[in-house]
Amino acid sequence: MPLQALQFYDAYMFGSTLSGVGHDIDILIVGPSGDTLSTLKKEIADAGKELPLDVLYMQPSEAIETNFVNSEGCVKLSVLASSP
């Protein structure tokens, strides 16, 4: 099932799974709150039934304030999806 609401957010992978040693998949979702986020959370919960997902949600201001993307070495899911 595709995550339709994901198109309105920036999605990243981070953590040990990027090195091939993790047991869960750490995902960061950055974007606004509201109804679209509620929809996305439901879609991710459905996907999480099949995958060991650990999802962190941040608003853009939080991501900027914490510098989380850079400090944790996050990689955009779109980049990972286009990698061979």
mmCIF file with all atom_site columns, C-alpha atoms in Angstrom:
data_model
loop_
_atom_site.group_PDB
_atom_site.id
_atom_site.type_symbol
_atom_site.label_atom_id
_atom_site.label_alt_id
_atom_site.label_comp_id
_atom_site.label_asym_id
_atom_site.label_entity_id
_atom_site.label_seq_id
_atom_site.pdbx_PDB_ins_code
_atom_site.Cartn_x
_atom_site.Cartn_y
_atom_site.Cartn_z
_atom_site.occupancy
_atom_site.B_iso_or_equiv
_atom_site.pdbx_formal_charge
_atom_site.auth_seq_id
_atom_site.auth_comp_id
_atom_site.auth_asym_id
_atom_site.auth_atom_id
_atom_site.pdbx_PDB_model_num
ATOM 1  C CA . MET A 1 1  ? 0.000  0.000  0.000  1.00 0.00 ? 1  MET A CA 1
ATOM 2  C CA . PRO A 1 2  ? 1.586  3.322  -1.047 1.00 0.00 ? 2  PRO A CA 1
ATOM 3  C CA . LEU A 1 3  ? 1.848  6.099  1.496  1.00 0.00 ? 3  LEU A CA 1
ATOM 4  C CA . GLN A 1 4  ? -0.151 8.785  -0.320 1.00 0.00 ? 4  GLN A CA 1
ATOM 5  C CA . ALA A 1 5  ? 0.190  11.443 2.390  1.00 0.00 ? 5  ALA A CA 1
ATOM 6  C CA . LEU A 1 6  ? 3.990  11.100 2.399  1.00 0.00 ? 6  LEU A CA 1
ATOM 7  C CA . GLN A 1 7  ? 4.215  13.390 -0.630 1.00 0.00 ? 7  GLN A CA 1
ATOM 8  C CA . PHE A 1 8  ? 3.562  16.360 1.671  1.00 0.00 ? 8  PHE A CA 1
ATOM 9  C CA . TYR A 1 9  ? 6.504  15.568 3.980  1.00 0.00 ? 9  TYR A CA 1
ATOM 10 C CA . ASP A 1 10 ? 10.253 15.105 3.941  1.00 0.00 ? 10 ASP A CA 1
ATOM 11 C CA . ALA A 1 11 ? 11.097 11.547 4.930  1.00 0.00 ? 11 ALA A CA 1
ATOM 12 C CA . TYR A 1 12 ? 14.503 10.290 6.019  1.00 0.00 ? 12 TYR A CA 1
ATOM 13 C CA . MET A 1 13 ? 16.130 7.099  7.238  1.00 0.00 ? 13 MET A CA 1
ATOM 14 C CA . PHE A 1 14 ? 18.732 7.243  9.983  1.00 0.00 ? 14 PHE A CA 1
ATOM 15 C CA . GLY A 1 15 ? 20.378 5.004  12.527 1.00 0.00 ? 15 GLY A CA 1
ATOM 16 C CA . SER A 1 16 ? 22.128 1.665  12.427 1.00 0.00 ? 16 SER A CA 1
ATOM 17 C CA . THR A 1 17 ? 20.020 0.222  9.607  1.00 0.00 ? 17 THR A CA 1
ATOM 18 C CA . LEU A 1 18 ? 21.868 2.511  7.182  1.00 0.00 ? 18 LEU A CA 1
ATOM 19 C CA . SER A 1 19 ? 25.038 0.582  8.071  1.00 0.00 ? 19 SER A CA 1
ATOM 20 C CA . GLY A 1 20 ? 23.303 -2.757 7.698  1.00 0.00 ? 20 GLY A CA 1
ATOM 21 C CA . VAL A 1 21 ? 23.426 -3.659 11.379 1.00 0.00 ? 21 VAL A CA 1
ATOM 22 C CA . GLY A 1 22 ? 20.081 -2.492 12.733 1.00 0.00 ? 22 GLY A CA 1
ATOM 23 C CA . HIS A 1 23 ? 17.107 -4.546 13.805 1.00 0.00 ? 23 HIS A CA 1
ATOM 24 C CA . ASP A 1 24 ? 14.565 -1.800 13.239 1.00 0.00 ? 24 ASP A CA 1
ATOM 25 C CA . ILE A 1 25 ? 14.158 0.880  10.611 1.00 0.00 ? 25 ILE A CA 1
ATOM 26 C CA . ASP A 1 26 ? 14.488 4.411  11.989 1.00 0.00 ? 26 ASP A CA 1
ATOM 27 C CA . ILE A 1 27 ? 12.460 6.921  9.998  1.00 0.00 ? 27 ILE A CA 1
ATOM 28 C CA . LEU A 1 28 ? 12.182 10.691 10.441 1.00 0.00 ? 28 LEU A CA 1
ATOM 29 C CA . ILE A 1 29 ? 9.148  12.481 9.028  1.00 0.00 ? 29 ILE A CA 1
ATOM 30 C CA . VAL A 1 30 ? 9.378  16.286 8.822  1.00 0.00 ? 30 VAL A CA 1
ATOM 31 C CA . GLY A 1 31 ? 6.361  18.412 8.021  1.00 0.00 ? 31 GLY A CA 1
ATOM 32 C CA . PRO A 1 32 ? 3.293  20.178 9.320  1.00 0.00 ? 32 PRO A CA 1
ATOM 33 C CA . SER A 1 33 ? 0.800  18.835 11.825 1.00 0.00 ? 33 SER A CA 1
ATOM 34 C CA . GLY A 1 34 ? -2.897 18.512 11.077 1.00 0.00 ? 34 GLY A CA 1
ATOM 35 C CA . ASP A 1 35 ? -5.202 16.180 9.212  1.00 0.00 ? 35 ASP A CA 1
ATOM 36 C CA . THR A 1 36 ? -2.614 15.168 6.623  1.00 0.00 ? 36 THR A CA 1
ATOM 37 C CA . LEU A 1 37 ? -0.244 14.096 9.391  1.00 0.00 ? 37 LEU A CA 1
ATOM 38 C CA . SER A 1 38 ? -3.015 12.046 10.998 1.00 0.00 ? 38 SER A CA 1
ATOM 39 C CA . THR A 1 39 ? -3.589 10.328 7.653  1.00 0.00 ? 39 THR A CA 1
ATOM 40 C CA . LEU A 1 40 ? 0.131  9.685  7.230  1.00 0.00 ? 40 LEU A CA 1
ATOM 41 C CA . LYS A 1 41 ? 0.397  8.198  10.728 1.00 0.00 ? 41 LYS A CA 1
ATOM 42 C CA . LYS A 1 42 ? -2.403 5.761  9.891  1.00 0.00 ? 42 LYS A CA 1
ATOM 43 C CA . GLU A 1 43 ? -0.717 4.811  6.613  1.00 0.00 ? 43 GLU A CA 1
ATOM 44 C CA . ILE A 1 44 ? 2.616  4.272  8.374  1.00 0.00 ? 44 ILE A CA 1
ATOM 45 C CA . ALA A 1 45 ? 0.964  2.231  11.126 1.00 0.00 ? 45 ALA A CA 1
ATOM 46 C CA . ASP A 1 46 ? -0.454 -0.061 8.431  1.00 0.00 ? 46 ASP A CA 1
ATOM 47 C CA . ALA A 1 47 ? 2.989  -0.379 6.800  1.00 0.00 ? 47 ALA A CA 1
ATOM 48 C CA . GLY A 1 48 ? 4.526  -0.961 10.227 1.00 0.00 ? 48 GLY A CA 1
ATOM 49 C CA . LYS A 1 49 ? 2.537  -4.149 10.604 1.00 0.00 ? 49 LYS A CA 1
ATOM 50 C CA . GLU A 1 50 ? 4.905  -5.694 8.059  1.00 0.00 ? 50 GLU A CA 1
ATOM 51 C CA . LEU A 1 51 ? 8.105  -3.843 8.989  1.00 0.00 ? 51 LEU A CA 1
ATOM 52 C CA . PRO A 1 52 ? 9.923  -3.039 12.242 1.00 0.00 ? 52 PRO A CA 1
ATOM 53 C CA . LEU A 1 53 ? 9.520  0.734  11.910 1.00 0.00 ? 53 LEU A CA 1
ATOM 54 C CA . ASP A 1 54 ? 10.555 3.262  14.536 1.00 0.00 ? 54 ASP A CA 1
ATOM 55 C CA . VAL A 1 55 ? 9.132  6.591  13.356 1.00 0.00 ? 55 VAL A CA 1
ATOM 56 C CA . LEU A 1 56 ? 9.976  10.044 14.693 1.00 0.00 ? 56 LEU A CA 1
ATOM 57 C CA . TYR A 1 57 ? 7.810  13.001 13.654 1.00 0.00 ? 57 TYR A CA 1
ATOM 58 C CA . MET A 1 58 ? 9.056  16.609 13.711 1.00 0.00 ? 58 MET A CA 1
ATOM 59 C CA . GLN A 1 59 ? 7.748  19.913 12.527 1.00 0.00 ? 59 GLN A CA 1
ATOM 60 C CA . PRO A 1 60 ? 10.171 21.783 10.240 1.00 0.00 ? 60 PRO A CA 1
ATOM 61 C CA . SER A 1 61 ? 11.085 24.266 12.992 1.00 0.00 ? 61 SER A CA 1
ATOM 62 C CA . GLU A 1 62 ? 12.010 21.388 15.344 1.00 0.00 ? 62 GLU A CA 1
ATOM 63 C CA . ALA A 1 63 ? 14.194 19.752 12.715 1.00 0.00 ? 63 ALA A CA 1
ATOM 64 C CA . ILE A 1 64 ? 16.002 23.041 12.110 1.00 0.00 ? 64 ILE A CA 1
ATOM 65 C CA . GLU A 1 65 ? 16.399 23.864 15.824 1.00 0.00 ? 65 GLU A CA 1
ATOM 66 C CA . THR A 1 66 ? 17.828 20.453 16.677 1.00 0.00 ? 66 THR A CA 1
ATOM 67 C CA . ASN A 1 67 ? 19.839 20.079 13.447 1.00 0.00 ? 67 ASN A CA 1
ATOM 68 C CA . PHE A 1 68 ? 18.635 16.462 13.634 1.00 0.00 ? 68 PHE A CA 1
ATOM 69 C CA . VAL A 1 69 ? 18.980 15.666 9.920  1.00 0.00 ? 69 VAL A CA 1
ATOM 70 C CA . ASN A 1 70 ? 22.658 16.606 9.841  1.00 0.00 ? 70 ASN A CA 1
ATOM 71 C CA . SER A 1 71 ? 23.651 15.485 13.313 1.00 0.00 ? 71 SER A CA 1
ATOM 72 C CA . GLU A 1 72 ? 22.132 12.014 12.875 1.00 0.00 ? 72 GLU A CA 1
ATOM 73 C CA . GLY A 1 73 ? 23.300 11.525 9.287  1.00 0.00 ? 73 GLY A CA 1
ATOM 74 C CA . CYS A 1 74 ? 19.759 11.214 7.939  1.00 0.00 ? 74 CYS A CA 1
ATOM 75 C CA . VAL A 1 75 ? 19.362 10.219 4.298  1.00 0.00 ? 75 VAL A CA 1
ATOM 76 C CA . LYS A 1 76 ? 16.246 11.145 2.310  1.00 0.00 ? 76 LYS A CA 1
ATOM 77 C CA . LEU A 1 77 ? 14.100 8.138  1.466  1.00 0.00 ? 77 LEU A CA 1
ATOM 78 C CA . SER A 1 78 ? 13.868 9.400  -2.117 1.00 0.00 ? 78 SER A CA 1
ATOM 79 C CA . VAL A 1 79 ? 17.684 9.136  -2.399 1.00 0.00 ? 79 VAL A CA 1
ATOM 80 C CA . LEU A 1 80 ? 17.655 5.620  -0.966 1.00 0.00 ? 80 LEU A CA 1
ATOM 81 C CA . ALA A 1 81 ? 14.842 4.598  -3.300 1.00 0.00 ? 81 ALA A CA 1
ATOM 82 C CA . SER A 1 82 ? 16.820 5.743  -6.344 1.00 0.00 ? 82 SER A CA 1
ATOM 83 C CA . SER A 1 83 ? 20.042 3.992  -5.295 1.00 0.00 ? 83 SER A CA 1
ATOM 84 C CA . PRO A 1 84 ? 20.966 0.808  -7.177 1.00 0.00 ? 84 PRO A CA 1
#
